[in-house]
Each structure stands twice: as structure tokens, then as C-alpha cells.
Amino acid sequence: MNNIKPLHVVDMPERLHFIPEWAKSKGMKQVEVALRVGASQGVVSRWYAGNVPSSEYLPKLAELFGTDVHGLFRHPDEEWIAQLLRTRTPAERNKAIEMLLLLFKDDERTGTEG
């Protein structure tokens, strides 16, 4: 399924996660993120710079932002589709993918071009 187009086209950050984007979407500054998950501001600053949080903080961050741990590695604008599909059967997910591909069949963009 390499030809599936992303629903939300963003420039991929140099980091693997979208913690700054999640914080921004919730109106939070680094200091608030630090306080709410029990991390130092220095640790949070390193996350913003690209470090991946330790397994101690990933569940806390996910809870803070109202997603699951995997959601931290998706742009927050794409969370709605993940939540919608999470409770669907594999057959329903495949049907949704087929419908989306039909909807965007004339779109020349690929998943890598943006």
C-alpha cells in the first residue's frame, strides 16, 4: 500500500515525534508540559529538539494530549482518522481505504511528494 496518500500533508520534522505540535494544539507551552508530566524543563526542551522521551514519559504524554503512545508519532491533525478507524474491523478499514482512494483518484500527488 505504498501508494496511499497522507490525509494531512506536513513537512516531516527532523524528530520522530510530534510532541511540540501536540502541545501547540492543546495550547500548552513547554513549561506546562514539564509540570503536567513531572519532567524537568530541560528534559522537555530536549524532546522539542528531537530526543525521544523515555518509556517513563510516553504514556504520561499520551494521556496529557488525549491520544495513545502511537499518536505522539502522528501529527495531531491526523488523530481524528486514527480514532475513527481504531474501533473498526479490518474489513471496514479496508473499505474506508478503498473509498478514500476512489475519492482522490484524480489527485496526482503521491504519499512522498506532499
Short mmCIF file of C-alpha atoms in Angstrom, two decimals:
data_model
loop_
_atom_site.label_atom_id
_atom_site.label_comp_id
_atom_site.label_asym_id
_atom_site.label_seq_id
_atom_site.Cartn_x
_atom_site.Cartn_y
_atom_site.Cartn_z
CA MET A 1 0.00 0.00 0.00
CA ASN A 2 2.86 2.39 -0.76
CA ASN A 3 0.64 4.49 -3.00
CA ILE A 4 -1.70 5.67 -0.22
CA LYS A 5 -1.68 9.43 0.10
CA PRO A 6 -1.47 11.06 3.53
CA LEU A 7 -4.57 12.83 4.77
CA HIS A 8 -2.58 15.70 6.25
CA VAL A 9 0.48 16.80 4.35
CA VAL A 10 3.15 18.24 6.63
CA ASP A 11 6.85 18.68 6.38
CA MET A 12 8.27 15.86 8.43
CA PRO A 13 10.18 17.22 11.38
CA GLU A 14 13.73 16.09 11.94
CA ARG A 15 12.43 14.40 15.06
CA LEU A 16 10.42 11.18 15.10
CA HIS A 17 7.58 12.51 17.22
CA PHE A 18 5.13 15.41 17.13
CA ILE A 19 5.22 16.45 20.80
CA PRO A 20 5.63 20.18 20.06
CA GLU A 21 2.69 20.04 17.64
CA TRP A 22 0.56 18.18 20.18
CA ALA A 23 1.41 20.76 22.85
CA LYS A 24 0.60 23.61 20.48
CA SER A 25 -2.72 22.00 19.54
CA LYS A 26 -3.63 21.91 23.25
CA GLY A 27 -2.38 25.47 23.87
CA MET A 28 0.46 24.32 26.10
CA LYS A 29 3.95 25.73 26.49
CA GLN A 30 6.99 23.61 27.34
CA VAL A 31 6.83 24.60 31.00
CA GLU A 32 3.25 23.35 31.32
CA VAL A 33 4.10 20.07 29.60
CA ALA A 34 7.00 19.64 32.02
CA LEU A 35 4.84 20.31 35.07
CA ARG A 36 1.99 18.08 33.95
CA VAL A 37 4.15 15.02 33.21
CA GLY A 38 6.64 15.52 36.04
CA ALA A 39 9.67 16.17 33.86
CA SER A 40 12.23 18.95 34.10
CA GLN A 41 12.09 21.80 31.62
CA GLY A 42 15.49 20.68 30.32
CA VAL A 43 14.14 17.23 29.50
CA VAL A 44 11.14 18.70 27.70
CA SER A 45 13.42 21.08 25.81
CA ARG A 46 15.43 18.09 24.59
CA TRP A 47 12.19 16.45 23.40
CA TYR A 48 11.38 19.58 21.42
CA ALA A 49 14.87 19.42 19.92
CA GLY A 50 14.32 15.85 18.75
CA ASN A 51 15.08 13.43 21.56
CA VAL A 52 12.50 10.69 22.00
CA PRO A 53 11.03 10.59 25.51
CA SER A 54 11.84 7.59 27.67
CA SER A 55 9.25 4.90 28.23
CA GLU A 56 8.53 6.52 31.59
CA TYR A 57 7.13 9.64 29.91
CA LEU A 58 5.48 8.34 26.75
CA PRO A 59 2.26 7.16 28.46
CA LYS A 60 2.08 10.37 30.50
CA LEU A 61 2.44 12.49 27.38
CA ALA A 62 -0.17 10.44 25.54
CA GLU A 63 -2.63 10.87 28.40
CA LEU A 64 -1.89 14.59 28.62
CA PHE A 65 -2.61 15.08 24.93
CA GLY A 66 -5.60 12.71 24.82
CA THR A 67 -4.10 10.14 22.48
CA ASP A 68 -2.26 6.84 22.71
CA VAL A 69 1.51 6.45 22.63
CA HIS A 70 1.42 5.82 18.88
CA GLY A 71 -0.43 9.12 18.47
CA LEU A 72 2.64 11.00 19.67
CA PHE A 73 4.31 9.90 16.44
CA ARG A 74 1.43 11.20 14.26
CA HIS A 75 0.60 14.81 13.58
CA PRO A 76 -2.33 15.82 15.83
CA ASP A 77 -4.35 16.86 12.78
CA GLU A 78 -4.40 13.18 11.76
CA GLU A 79 -5.68 11.90 15.11
CA TRP A 80 -9.34 12.02 14.14
CA ILE A 81 -8.91 9.42 11.41
CA ALA A 82 -6.89 7.15 13.70
CA GLN A 83 -9.63 7.34 16.34
CA LEU A 84 -12.31 6.68 13.74
CA LEU A 85 -10.54 3.62 12.36
CA ARG A 86 -9.32 2.26 15.70
CA THR A 87 -12.69 0.69 16.55
CA ARG A 88 -13.43 -0.63 13.06
CA THR A 89 -12.98 -4.16 11.82
CA PRO A 90 -10.23 -4.89 9.29
CA ALA A 91 -12.89 -5.20 6.58
CA GLU A 92 -14.33 -1.79 7.49
CA ARG A 93 -10.86 -0.22 7.47
CA ASN A 94 -10.13 -1.69 4.04
CA LYS A 95 -13.46 -0.38 2.75
CA ALA A 96 -12.62 3.10 4.06
CA ILE A 97 -9.22 2.98 2.36
CA GLU A 98 -10.84 1.92 -0.92
CA MET A 99 -13.34 4.78 -0.70
CA LEU A 100 -10.60 7.31 0.04
CA LEU A 101 -8.54 6.05 -2.89
CA LEU A 102 -11.58 6.47 -5.16
CA LEU A 103 -12.22 9.94 -3.80
CA PHE A 104 -8.68 11.06 -4.54
CA LYS A 105 -8.02 9.01 -7.67
CA ASP A 106 -7.52 12.11 -9.85
CA ASP A 107 -5.12 13.66 -7.36
CA GLU A 108 -1.63 13.49 -8.86
CA ARG A 109 0.21 13.77 -5.54
CA THR A 110 1.86 10.75 -4.00
CA GLY A 111 2.46 9.99 -0.37
CA THR A 112 6.03 11.29 -0.60
CA GLU A 113 5.68 14.46 -2.62
CA GLY A 114 3.30 16.41 -0.36
#
